[in-house]
mmCIF file of C-alpha atoms in Angstrom:
data_model
loop_
_atom_site.group_PDB
_atom_site.id
_atom_site.type_symbol
_atom_site.label_atom_id
_atom_site.label_comp_id
_atom_site.label_asym_id
_atom_site.label_seq_id
_atom_site.Cartn_x
_atom_site.Cartn_y
_atom_site.Cartn_z
ATOM 1 C CA MET Z 1 8.779 22.096 2.518
ATOM 2 C CA MET Z 2 7.234 18.533 3.460
ATOM 3 C CA ARG Z 3 5.777 18.174 6.554
ATOM 4 C CA LYS Z 4 5.183 14.831 8.674
ATOM 5 C CA ILE Z 5 1.903 14.408 10.823
ATOM 6 C CA SER Z 6 1.577 12.326 13.703
ATOM 7 C CA PHE Z 7 0.217 8.368 13.251
ATOM 8 C CA PRO Z 8 -2.685 9.303 15.526
ATOM 9 C CA LEU Z 9 -3.511 12.412 13.640
ATOM 10 C CA ALA Z 10 -3.286 10.282 10.700
ATOM 11 C CA LEU Z 11 -5.727 8.112 11.846
ATOM 12 C CA GLY Z 12 -7.892 11.112 13.360
ATOM 13 C CA LEU Z 13 -7.935 12.844 9.873
ATOM 14 C CA ALA Z 14 -9.220 8.874 8.455
ATOM 15 C CA SER Z 15 -12.195 8.522 11.413
ATOM 16 C CA LEU Z 16 -13.603 12.326 10.952
ATOM 17 C CA GLY Z 17 -14.649 10.060 6.704
ATOM 18 C CA ALA Z 18 -15.859 6.708 8.816
ATOM 19 C CA PHE Z 19 -18.341 9.603 11.000
ATOM 20 C CA SER Z 20 -19.485 11.192 7.385
ATOM 21 C CA GLY Z 21 -20.009 7.677 6.486
ATOM 22 C CA GLN Z 22 -16.910 6.198 4.709
ATOM 23 C CA LYS Z 23 -15.794 3.125 6.011
ATOM 24 C CA LEU Z 24 -12.211 4.036 8.821
ATOM 25 C CA LEU Z 25 -8.973 2.917 6.928
ATOM 26 C CA CYS Z 26 -8.139 -0.507 7.283
ATOM 27 C CA GLN Z 27 -11.213 -1.774 9.272
ATOM 28 C CA GLU Z 28 -13.315 -3.411 6.867
ATOM 29 C CA GLY Z 29 -12.879 -5.509 3.974
ATOM 30 C CA GLU Z 30 -8.895 -6.665 5.550
ATOM 31 C CA ASN Z 31 -8.120 -10.573 5.596
ATOM 32 C CA THR Z 32 -6.352 -11.105 9.061
ATOM 33 C CA ALA Z 33 -3.392 -14.065 9.237
ATOM 34 C CA GLU Z 34 -5.591 -16.617 10.015
ATOM 35 C CA GLN Z 35 -8.265 -16.164 7.882
ATOM 36 C CA ARG Z 36 -5.582 -15.921 5.225
ATOM 37 C CA ALA Z 37 -3.484 -19.205 6.850
ATOM 38 C CA ALA Z 38 -7.176 -20.691 6.816
ATOM 39 C CA GLN Z 39 -7.274 -20.270 3.012
ATOM 40 C CA GLU Z 40 -3.754 -21.200 1.630
ATOM 41 C CA ALA Z 41 -4.097 -23.902 4.063
ATOM 42 C CA GLU Z 42 -6.363 -25.648 1.405
ATOM 43 C CA PRO Z 43 -4.737 -28.213 -0.647
ATOM 44 C CA ARG Z 44 -4.524 -27.366 -4.219
ATOM 45 C CA PRO Z 45 -5.433 -30.175 -6.734
ATOM 46 C CA GLY Z 46 -2.716 -32.845 -7.060
ATOM 47 C CA GLN Z 47 -0.310 -31.093 -4.182
ATOM 48 C CA SER Z 48 0.222 -33.777 -1.090
ATOM 49 C CA PRO Z 49 0.097 -31.506 2.361
ATOM 50 C CA ARG Z 50 3.671 -31.489 2.515
ATOM 51 C CA THR Z 51 3.777 -29.208 -0.748
ATOM 52 C CA GLN Z 52 0.913 -27.503 0.462
ATOM 53 C CA ARG Z 53 2.363 -26.202 3.799
ATOM 54 C CA ARG Z 54 5.482 -25.454 2.271
ATOM 55 C CA VAL Z 55 3.795 -23.353 -0.746
ATOM 56 C CA ALA Z 56 1.814 -21.044 1.887
ATOM 57 C CA SER Z 57 4.575 -20.499 4.175
ATOM 58 C CA SER Z 58 5.955 -18.053 1.283
ATOM 59 C CA LYS Z 59 3.745 -17.076 0.172
ATOM 60 C CA CYS Z 60 3.244 -12.528 0.647
ATOM 61 C CA CYS Z 61 -0.081 -11.361 -0.112
ATOM 62 C CA LEU Z 62 -0.817 -7.496 -0.493
ATOM 63 C CA THR Z 63 -4.446 -7.806 0.554
ATOM 64 C CA GLY Z 64 -4.511 -5.637 3.976
ATOM 65 C CA CYS Z 65 -3.272 -2.855 5.560
ATOM 66 C CA TRP Z 66 0.501 -1.123 5.407
ATOM 67 C CA LEU Z 67 2.266 1.011 7.614
ATOM 68 C CA ASN Z 68 5.331 2.230 6.029
ATOM 69 C CA ASP Z 69 8.406 4.015 7.424
ATOM 70 C CA LEU Z 70 7.133 7.492 7.430
ATOM 71 C CA GLY Z 71 4.137 6.711 9.167
ATOM 72 C CA SER Z 72 1.692 6.709 6.046
ATOM 73 C CA LYS Z 73 -1.009 3.747 5.862
ATOM 74 C CA MET Z 74 -2.606 1.912 3.075
ATOM 75 C CA TRP Z 75 -5.656 -0.611 2.502
ATOM 76 C CA ILE Z 76 -5.241 -3.100 -0.736
ATOM 77 C CA GLY Z 77 -8.599 -5.081 -1.262
ATOM 78 C CA ASN Z 78 -8.755 -8.136 -2.877
ATOM 79 C CA VAL Z 79 -6.288 -8.610 -5.715
ATOM 80 C CA GLU Z 80 -8.831 -9.885 -8.475
ATOM 81 C CA ALA Z 81 -7.647 -12.766 -11.271
ATOM 82 C CA ASP Z 82 -6.721 -9.776 -13.759
ATOM 83 C CA GLY Z 83 -4.080 -9.179 -10.915
ATOM 84 C CA SER Z 84 -5.848 -5.577 -10.174
ATOM 85 C CA PHE Z 85 -6.388 -4.422 -7.027
ATOM 86 C CA SER Z 86 -7.431 -1.314 -5.417
ATOM 87 C CA GLY Z 87 -7.412 0.536 -1.938
ATOM 88 C CA GLU Z 88 -7.034 3.698 0.006
ATOM 89 C CA TYR Z 89 -3.601 5.560 1.120
ATOM 90 C CA GLN Z 90 -3.283 8.193 3.841
ATOM 91 C CA THR Z 91 -0.192 9.501 3.685
ATOM 92 C CA ALA Z 92 1.845 11.259 6.645
ATOM 93 C CA VAL Z 93 3.459 13.519 4.749
ATOM 94 C CA SER Z 94 2.913 16.648 2.395
ATOM 95 C CA SER Z 95 4.098 19.649 0.924
ATOM 96 C CA THR Z 96 0.804 21.180 0.416
ATOM 97 C CA GLU Z 97 -0.512 23.745 3.510
ATOM 98 C CA LYS Z 98 -4.066 22.044 2.387
ATOM 99 C CA PRO Z 99 -5.048 19.543 5.315
ATOM 100 C CA ILE Z 100 -3.971 15.586 3.865
ATOM 101 C CA LYS Z 101 -7.437 13.901 2.653
ATOM 102 C CA LEU Z 102 -7.675 9.679 2.226
ATOM 103 C CA ALA Z 103 -6.881 9.196 -1.300
ATOM 104 C CA ARG Z 104 -7.680 6.788 -3.707
ATOM 105 C CA LEU Z 105 -4.833 4.077 -4.720
ATOM 106 C CA ASN Z 106 -5.786 1.970 -7.986
ATOM 107 C CA GLY Z 107 -2.851 -0.882 -8.760
ATOM 108 C CA SER Z 108 -1.880 -3.972 -10.647
ATOM 109 C CA GLN Z 109 0.107 -6.892 -9.584
ATOM 110 C CA ASN Z 110 2.292 -9.777 -11.749
ATOM 111 C CA LYS Z 111 0.129 -12.400 -12.027
ATOM 112 C CA ALA Z 112 2.806 -14.742 -12.723
ATOM 113 C CA SER Z 113 4.588 -13.699 -9.577
ATOM 114 C CA THR Z 114 2.568 -14.775 -6.577
ATOM 115 C CA GLU Z 115 4.601 -15.946 -4.198
ATOM 116 C CA GLN Z 116 6.619 -13.017 -3.723
ATOM 117 C CA ALA Z 117 4.052 -10.231 -5.945
ATOM 118 C CA THR Z 118 5.861 -7.704 -7.648
ATOM 119 C CA PHE Z 119 3.242 -4.788 -8.284
ATOM 120 C CA GLY Z 120 3.107 -1.051 -8.970
ATOM 121 C CA PHE Z 121 -0.169 1.263 -8.017
ATOM 122 C CA THR Z 122 -0.994 4.946 -8.887
ATOM 123 C CA VAL Z 123 -2.176 7.609 -6.288
ATOM 124 C CA ASN Z 124 -3.547 10.785 -7.299
ATOM 125 C CA TRP Z 125 -3.926 13.157 -4.504
ATOM 126 C CA ASP Z 126 -5.936 15.677 -6.517
ATOM 127 C CA SER Z 127 -8.104 15.569 -3.140
ATOM 128 C CA PHE Z 128 -5.334 17.653 -1.618
ATOM 129 C CA SER Z 129 -2.923 18.465 -3.887
ATOM 130 C CA ASP Z 130 -1.783 18.688 -7.140
ATOM 131 C CA SER Z 131 0.196 16.082 -7.344
ATOM 132 C CA THR Z 132 1.089 11.575 -8.300
ATOM 133 C CA THR Z 133 2.477 9.083 -6.819
ATOM 134 C CA VAL Z 134 3.372 5.895 -8.522
ATOM 135 C CA PHE Z 135 4.733 3.508 -6.402
ATOM 136 C CA THR Z 136 6.712 0.074 -8.116
ATOM 137 C CA GLY Z 137 7.774 -2.760 -5.696
ATOM 138 C CA GLN Z 138 7.653 -6.267 -4.696
ATOM 139 C CA CYS Z 139 5.781 -8.202 -1.243
ATOM 140 C CA PHE Z 140 8.687 -10.095 0.773
ATOM 141 C CA MET Z 141 8.287 -12.881 3.605
ATOM 142 C CA ASP Z 142 11.213 -13.001 5.875
ATOM 143 C CA GLU Z 143 12.156 -16.690 7.534
ATOM 144 C CA ASP Z 144 9.695 -15.509 10.520
ATOM 145 C CA LYS Z 145 6.882 -14.811 8.296
ATOM 146 C CA GLN Z 146 6.688 -11.168 8.530
ATOM 147 C CA GLU Z 147 6.212 -9.697 5.098
ATOM 148 C CA SER Z 148 7.090 -6.523 3.633
ATOM 149 C CA LEU Z 149 6.315 -4.025 0.647
ATOM 150 C CA GLN Z 150 10.057 -3.233 -0.726
ATOM 151 C CA THR Z 151 9.266 -0.093 -2.862
ATOM 152 C CA MET Z 152 10.505 2.871 -4.753
ATOM 153 C CA TRP Z 153 8.184 5.621 -5.989
ATOM 154 C CA LEU Z 154 8.106 8.903 -8.129
ATOM 155 C CA LEU Z 155 6.314 11.964 -6.663
ATOM 156 C CA ARG Z 156 5.164 14.521 -9.967
ATOM 157 C CA GLU Z 157 4.438 17.683 -8.437
ATOM 158 C CA LYS Z 158 2.368 20.618 -10.867
ATOM 159 C CA ALA Z 159 5.440 22.508 -12.548
ATOM 160 C CA GLU Z 160 4.334 26.073 -13.261
ATOM 161 C CA PHE Z 161 5.815 26.405 -16.212
ATOM 162 C CA ALA Z 162 8.421 23.615 -18.607
ATOM 163 C CA THR Z 163 12.124 25.919 -17.034
ATOM 164 C CA ASP Z 164 10.903 24.471 -13.949
ATOM 165 C CA ASN Z 165 10.195 20.767 -14.672
ATOM 166 C CA TRP Z 166 13.799 19.385 -13.787
ATOM 167 C CA LYS Z 167 12.623 19.793 -10.002
ATOM 168 C CA ALA Z 168 8.468 18.833 -10.069
ATOM 169 C CA THR Z 169 9.420 14.885 -9.306
ATOM 170 C CA THR Z 170 10.649 13.383 -6.397
ATOM 171 C CA VAL Z 171 12.197 10.228 -6.110
ATOM 172 C CA GLY Z 172 12.141 7.703 -2.259
ATOM 173 C CA THR Z 173 11.923 4.327 -1.978
ATOM 174 C CA ASN Z 174 9.580 3.115 0.958
ATOM 175 C CA VAL Z 175 8.856 -0.169 3.086
ATOM 176 C CA PHE Z 176 5.988 -1.328 3.982
ATOM 177 C CA THR Z 177 4.277 -3.788 6.744
ATOM 178 C CA ARG Z 178 1.864 -5.808 7.413
ATOM 179 C CA VAL Z 179 -0.446 -3.826 10.157
ATOM 180 C CA LYS Z 180 -1.908 -6.707 12.328
#
């Protein structure tokens, strides 16, 4: 059974972590649209300002806070030079009866694909569930400069016996939009 919780409840759960000394999901380390625009506006060696504007206008950045179509929220930190990144994921759905907790995510972006990057990341739900989810997707920017992450995921739950193996993996898709 999948259980959906409200976004205010999910945010409240993240806030509990903040009271215990943890950072609040999507509030620290996030680049604002203005900060990203300023970084992208810096001329690159050998490029004219006109070319620079065209390149910057099509770049999609994974770093920041994202909300998906089910109400789950994630924060992705800076993408390192090797393409690796980490962050936090607050799911809005779960099949366990245990309280949902903030989970760590770790991933990698294709370094050759920085304009509309392809990426993958893993979320291990060990803080409240015997399951792991892997996401793969691409970051897109539309003509209105709105970013979205189009993803497909596999959720693997613990199977008790090899005969239960066929029903232990679920496949789905999510679209994430940037939280401003």
